[in-house]
Short mmCIF file of C-alpha atoms in Angstrom, two decimals:
data_model
loop_
_atom_site.label_atom_id
_atom_site.label_comp_id
_atom_site.label_asym_id
_atom_site.label_seq_id
_atom_site.Cartn_x
_atom_site.Cartn_y
_atom_site.Cartn_z
CA UNK A 218 -32.58 1.04 -8.24
CA UNK A 219 -33.99 2.92 -5.25
CA UNK A 220 -32.76 2.66 -1.68
CA UNK A 221 -35.39 0.14 -0.51
CA UNK A 222 -34.58 -2.26 -3.32
CA UNK A 223 -30.89 -2.03 -2.52
CA UNK A 224 -31.61 -2.86 1.13
CA UNK A 225 -33.72 -5.86 0.16
CA UNK A 226 -31.04 -7.05 -2.25
CA UNK A 227 -28.36 -6.69 0.42
CA UNK A 228 -30.39 -8.62 3.00
CA UNK A 229 -31.09 -11.35 0.43
CA UNK A 230 -27.43 -11.76 -0.43
CA UNK A 231 -26.56 -11.86 3.28
CA UNK A 232 -29.05 -14.65 3.87
CA UNK A 233 -27.66 -16.59 0.93
CA UNK A 234 -24.13 -16.28 2.34
CA UNK A 235 -25.36 -17.46 5.75
CA UNK A 236 -27.25 -20.45 4.34
CA UNK A 237 -24.56 -21.40 1.82
CA UNK A 238 -22.44 -23.44 4.31
CA UNK A 239 -25.52 -25.53 5.18
CA UNK A 240 -26.27 -26.57 1.58
CA UNK A 241 -23.88 -29.56 1.48
CA UNK A 242 -25.56 -30.98 4.58
CA UNK A 243 -29.01 -30.57 3.02
CA UNK A 244 -28.06 -32.08 -0.36
CA UNK A 245 -25.55 -34.78 0.68
CA UNK A 246 -26.01 -36.84 3.80
CA UNK A 247 -22.83 -37.43 5.76
CA UNK A 248 -21.80 -38.88 9.10
CA UNK A 249 -22.51 -35.62 10.94
CA UNK A 250 -25.37 -33.18 10.76
CA UNK A 251 -24.76 -29.45 10.47
CA UNK A 252 -24.46 -28.77 14.20
CA UNK A 253 -22.39 -31.84 15.04
CA UNK A 254 -20.02 -31.23 12.14
CA UNK A 255 -19.02 -27.76 13.33
CA UNK A 256 -18.83 -28.94 16.92
CA UNK A 257 -16.44 -31.67 15.80
CA UNK A 258 -14.48 -29.23 13.61
CA UNK A 259 -13.77 -26.78 16.43
CA UNK A 260 -12.85 -29.49 18.94
CA UNK A 261 -10.85 -32.03 16.91
CA UNK A 262 -9.59 -30.17 13.82
CA UNK A 263 -9.32 -26.46 14.57
CA UNK A 264 -7.32 -25.48 17.67
CA UNK A 265 -8.64 -22.39 19.40
CA UNK A 266 -5.66 -22.42 21.74
CA UNK A 267 -3.15 -22.23 18.87
CA UNK A 268 -5.24 -19.56 17.15
CA UNK A 269 -5.55 -17.29 20.18
CA UNK A 270 -1.98 -17.77 21.42
CA UNK A 271 -0.56 -16.69 18.02
CA UNK A 272 -1.94 -13.15 18.27
CA UNK A 273 0.37 -11.73 20.96
CA UNK A 274 3.72 -12.70 19.31
CA UNK A 275 2.47 -11.48 15.93
CA UNK A 276 1.17 -8.18 17.30
CA UNK A 277 4.57 -7.55 18.92
CA UNK A 278 6.08 -7.49 15.44
CA UNK A 279 3.75 -4.75 14.15
CA UNK A 280 6.27 -1.93 14.90
CA UNK A 281 8.90 -3.72 12.80
CA UNK A 282 6.56 -4.01 9.80
CA UNK A 283 5.37 -0.40 10.13
CA UNK A 284 8.95 0.85 10.44
CA UNK A 285 9.95 -0.81 7.18
CA UNK A 286 6.80 0.41 5.44
CA UNK A 287 7.00 4.06 6.48
CA UNK A 288 10.75 4.50 5.94
CA UNK A 289 10.71 2.73 2.56
CA UNK A 290 7.68 4.73 1.42
CA UNK A 291 9.26 8.03 2.53
CA UNK A 292 12.43 7.49 0.52
CA UNK A 293 10.41 5.95 -2.31
CA UNK A 294 8.38 9.15 -2.58
CA UNK A 295 11.45 11.38 -2.58
CA UNK A 296 13.26 9.34 -5.21
CA UNK A 297 10.04 8.90 -7.17
CA UNK A 298 9.57 12.68 -7.26
CA UNK A 299 13.11 13.15 -8.58
CA UNK A 300 12.58 10.50 -11.24
CA UNK A 301 9.29 12.12 -12.24
CA UNK A 302 10.93 15.52 -12.61
CA UNK A 303 13.71 13.99 -14.70
CA UNK A 304 11.16 12.50 -17.07
CA UNK A 305 8.98 15.61 -17.27
CA UNK A 306 12.00 17.83 -18.05
CA UNK A 307 13.57 15.14 -20.28
CA UNK A 308 17.05 15.69 -18.93
CA UNK A 309 19.55 14.01 -21.29
CA UNK A 310 21.35 10.89 -20.05
CA UNK A 311 19.50 11.01 -16.70
CA UNK A 312 16.20 10.39 -18.47
CA UNK A 313 17.63 7.34 -20.27
CA UNK A 314 19.06 6.00 -17.00
CA UNK A 315 15.70 6.61 -15.34
CA UNK A 316 13.89 4.67 -18.05
CA UNK A 317 16.32 1.77 -17.68
CA UNK A 318 15.94 1.73 -13.89
CA UNK A 319 12.12 1.87 -14.00
CA UNK A 320 11.98 -0.83 -16.65
CA UNK A 321 14.25 -3.12 -14.63
CA UNK A 322 12.35 -2.66 -11.37
CA UNK A 323 8.93 -3.08 -12.97
CA UNK A 324 10.13 -6.08 -14.94
CA UNK A 325 11.54 -8.10 -12.04
CA UNK A 326 9.77 -9.59 -8.97
CA UNK A 327 10.21 -7.81 -5.64
CA UNK A 328 11.46 -11.08 -4.14
CA UNK A 329 14.35 -11.13 -6.64
CA UNK A 330 15.10 -7.50 -5.83
CA UNK A 331 15.27 -8.36 -2.13
CA UNK A 332 17.77 -11.11 -2.87
CA UNK A 333 19.83 -8.72 -5.02
CA UNK A 334 19.88 -6.17 -2.23
CA UNK A 335 20.71 -8.74 0.43
CA UNK A 336 23.56 -10.26 -1.56
CA UNK A 337 24.67 -7.23 -3.57
CA UNK A 338 25.34 -4.68 -0.83
CA UNK A 339 27.90 -6.95 0.92
CA UNK A 340 29.69 -7.43 -2.42
CA UNK A 341 29.85 -3.65 -2.94
CA UNK A 342 31.29 -3.15 0.55
CA UNK A 343 33.84 -5.90 -0.08
CA UNK A 344 34.90 -4.24 -3.33
CA UNK A 345 35.26 -0.88 -1.55
CA UNK A 346 37.39 -2.51 1.16
CA UNK A 347 39.66 -4.16 -1.39
CA UNK A 348 40.04 -0.98 -3.47
CA UNK A 349 40.45 1.66 -0.76
CA UNK A 350 41.80 -0.38 2.13
CA UNK A 351 38.79 0.30 4.34
CA UNK A 352 37.42 -2.18 6.84
CA UNK A 353 33.65 -1.99 6.53
CA UNK A 354 32.09 -4.99 8.26
CA UNK A 355 28.93 -6.21 6.57
CA UNK A 356 27.95 -8.09 9.71
CA UNK A 357 27.39 -4.80 11.50
CA UNK A 358 24.77 -3.70 8.97
CA UNK A 359 21.24 -4.41 10.22
CA UNK A 360 19.29 -6.75 7.97
CA UNK A 361 16.43 -4.28 7.86
CA UNK A 362 18.61 -1.88 5.85
CA UNK A 363 18.77 -4.34 2.95
CA UNK A 364 14.99 -4.65 2.99
CA UNK A 365 14.38 -0.90 3.19
CA UNK A 366 16.77 -0.24 0.26
CA UNK A 367 15.01 -2.83 -1.92
CA UNK A 368 11.50 -1.63 -1.07
CA UNK A 369 12.42 2.06 -1.41
CA UNK A 370 13.84 1.51 -4.91
CA UNK A 371 10.85 -0.57 -5.89
CA UNK A 372 8.40 2.06 -4.66
CA UNK A 373 10.38 4.84 -6.34
CA UNK A 374 10.01 3.18 -9.75
CA UNK A 375 6.25 2.80 -9.43
CA UNK A 376 5.62 6.07 -7.61
CA UNK A 377 7.54 8.04 -10.20
CA UNK A 378 4.90 7.25 -12.84
CA UNK A 379 2.07 8.12 -10.45
CA UNK A 380 3.69 11.43 -9.48
CA UNK A 381 4.53 12.23 -13.09
CA UNK A 382 0.92 11.74 -14.18
CA UNK A 383 -0.35 13.81 -11.24
CA UNK A 384 2.00 16.72 -12.00
CA UNK A 385 1.07 16.73 -15.68
CA UNK A 386 -2.63 16.69 -14.72
CA UNK A 387 -2.33 20.18 -13.16
CA UNK A 388 -3.94 22.84 -15.34
CA UNK A 389 -1.21 24.73 -17.18
CA UNK A 390 -3.28 27.92 -16.94
CA UNK A 391 -2.79 27.99 -13.18
CA UNK A 392 0.97 27.74 -13.45
CA UNK A 393 1.04 30.45 -16.09
CA UNK A 394 -1.11 32.68 -13.87
CA UNK A 395 1.28 32.09 -10.98
CA UNK A 396 4.25 33.05 -13.14
CA UNK A 397 2.38 36.17 -14.25
CA UNK A 398 2.18 37.17 -10.59
CA UNK A 399 5.96 37.12 -10.42
CA UNK A 400 6.58 33.71 -8.85
CA UNK A 401 9.75 31.83 -9.70
CA UNK A 402 9.60 28.33 -11.14
CA UNK A 403 10.43 26.86 -7.73
CA UNK A 404 7.67 28.89 -6.05
CA UNK A 405 5.17 27.86 -8.72
CA UNK A 406 6.09 24.22 -8.21
CA UNK A 407 5.89 24.34 -4.40
CA UNK A 408 2.79 26.55 -4.09
CA UNK A 409 0.69 25.55 -7.09
CA UNK A 410 1.84 22.39 -8.88
CA UNK A 411 2.81 20.18 -5.95
CA UNK A 412 -0.31 20.82 -3.79
CA UNK A 413 -2.68 20.15 -6.68
CA UNK A 414 -0.71 17.12 -7.83
CA UNK A 415 -0.87 15.76 -4.28
CA UNK A 416 -4.69 15.71 -4.40
CA UNK A 417 -4.55 13.63 -7.59
CA UNK A 418 -1.82 11.26 -6.42
CA UNK A 419 -3.02 10.64 -2.85
CA UNK A 420 -5.33 7.74 -3.69
CA UNK A 421 -2.91 5.71 -5.89
CA UNK A 422 0.00 6.41 -3.56
CA UNK A 423 -2.17 5.31 -0.64
CA UNK A 424 -2.86 2.05 -2.41
CA UNK A 425 0.87 1.68 -2.98
CA UNK A 426 1.45 2.19 0.75
CA UNK A 427 -1.00 -0.56 1.65
CA UNK A 428 0.59 -2.83 -0.94
CA UNK A 429 4.01 -2.06 0.53
CA UNK A 430 2.81 -3.00 4.02
CA UNK A 431 1.72 -6.40 2.71
CA UNK A 432 4.94 -6.79 0.72
CA UNK A 433 6.97 -6.53 3.91
CA UNK A 434 5.87 -10.12 4.51
CA UNK A 435 8.76 -11.03 2.16
CA UNK A 436 11.35 -9.41 4.42
CA UNK A 437 12.12 -12.74 6.07
CA UNK A 438 14.34 -13.64 3.05
CA UNK A 439 16.82 -11.04 4.35
CA UNK A 440 16.63 -12.33 7.91
CA UNK A 441 14.21 -9.71 9.20
CA UNK A 442 11.69 -11.10 11.66
CA UNK A 443 8.40 -9.26 11.17
CA UNK A 444 4.79 -10.38 11.44
CA UNK A 445 4.82 -13.03 8.72
CA UNK A 446 8.21 -14.40 9.78
CA UNK A 447 6.99 -14.66 13.36
CA UNK A 448 3.88 -16.50 12.17
CA UNK A 449 6.05 -18.95 10.21
CA UNK A 450 8.15 -19.60 13.30
CA UNK A 451 5.07 -20.17 15.47
CA UNK A 452 3.36 -22.38 12.88
CA UNK A 453 6.50 -24.44 12.39
CA UNK A 454 6.88 -25.04 16.11
CA UNK A 455 3.22 -25.88 16.83
CA UNK A 456 2.38 -27.54 13.49
CA UNK A 457 -0.79 -25.41 13.48
CA UNK A 458 -0.21 -23.47 10.30
CA UNK A 459 -3.83 -22.65 9.43
CA UNK A 460 -4.63 -21.22 12.86
CA UNK A 461 -1.43 -19.20 12.88
CA UNK A 462 -1.87 -17.73 9.41
CA UNK A 463 -5.53 -16.96 10.14
CA UNK A 464 -4.39 -14.96 13.17
CA UNK A 465 -1.82 -13.22 10.95
CA UNK A 466 -4.52 -12.32 8.42
CA UNK A 467 -6.71 -10.88 11.18
CA UNK A 468 -3.79 -8.71 12.30
CA UNK A 469 -3.02 -7.39 8.80
CA UNK A 470 -6.67 -6.68 8.03
CA UNK A 471 -7.40 -3.96 10.65
CA UNK A 472 -4.03 -2.32 10.01
CA UNK A 473 -4.92 -1.95 6.32
CA UNK A 474 -8.37 -0.62 7.28
CA UNK A 475 -6.73 2.02 9.47
CA UNK A 476 -4.43 2.97 6.61
CA UNK A 477 -7.44 3.30 4.29
CA UNK A 478 -9.23 5.59 6.75
CA UNK A 479 -6.12 7.77 7.14
CA UNK A 480 -5.74 8.01 3.36
CA UNK A 481 -9.38 9.07 2.97
CA UNK A 482 -8.91 11.67 5.71
CA UNK A 483 -5.82 12.99 3.94
CA UNK A 484 -7.75 13.17 0.66
CA UNK A 485 -10.42 15.28 2.30
CA UNK A 486 -7.80 17.58 3.82
CA UNK A 487 -6.05 18.09 0.49
CA UNK A 488 -9.25 18.48 -1.53
CA UNK A 489 -9.76 22.01 -2.80
CA UNK A 490 -13.33 22.87 -1.86
CA UNK A 491 -15.16 25.55 -3.73
CA UNK A 492 -17.30 27.95 -1.64
CA UNK A 493 -21.03 27.29 -1.80
CA UNK A 494 -21.87 30.63 -3.34
CA UNK A 495 -19.39 30.03 -6.17
CA UNK A 496 -20.72 26.54 -6.80
CA UNK A 497 -24.20 28.00 -6.95
CA UNK A 498 -23.16 30.65 -9.41
CA UNK A 499 -21.38 28.02 -11.54
CA UNK A 500 -24.52 25.88 -11.58
CA UNK A 501 -26.57 28.86 -12.78
CA UNK A 502 -24.38 29.43 -15.82
CA UNK A 503 -26.22 28.30 -18.95
CA UNK A 504 -24.84 27.71 -22.41
CA UNK A 505 -27.65 29.81 -23.83
CA UNK A 506 -26.71 32.83 -21.72
CA UNK A 507 -23.62 34.97 -21.45
CA UNK A 508 -22.35 34.73 -17.87
CA UNK A 509 -20.68 38.15 -18.20
CA UNK A 510 -24.10 39.82 -18.58
CA UNK A 511 -25.03 39.04 -14.98
#
């Protein structure tokens, strides 16, 4: 399909989407015509005032959601890298514990994990106080800590598989060449393996980051007031739930778009670009010719 046909197809589909809401009025006669129906809808059913007024309180909660997302993702990446290295090197005992942890996290809902974090950490502190005579006060712990712990552990379990696959995707010949140059295993990992694995893992980890941002909407179960919790409070007080959640959706949407653009920019920065002259020489190599005769 050439470019002109694609443009025509796109315009056609756009017209269909525009005309689709008018079809019920053309096929089934009701009390209102098309124009009067929407005029009635936006004056008697949908409240513009509730919709517009919900934006400012929700937007004020953006820093809270971003804070949870970035901190949980940071620790999730660090722990995920450690879990990936444990699996790749097949360290006894630790590898079995890693498999058990990953299986548990991937086999239970994130909402349940949030409840376990919110109710389990206070029990651990209480046990420590009873055993060692300490006086840790669970009430002084910010609720966001429970949420960050749960999300970080959840991300670590999923990210570990992504990072493991990215590391194993690195060409072994490059690591062997680096070792032949006298690099230590740590230098090979930091200078060769990790940078190339990062190019492979950026896209799936970026998707995980966006998913984590949307998962922070569950943080209200631990008493954290973020964007979704604020929307629930506003909708419950005004009884305008649709308008409030629509405003919430229109706040989440551009944030996710910005994240997508940043991830694409990072992919381009990490991408290893081959010089044009080398790409040209590679393209000229033929199976019927010996490239070493050039």
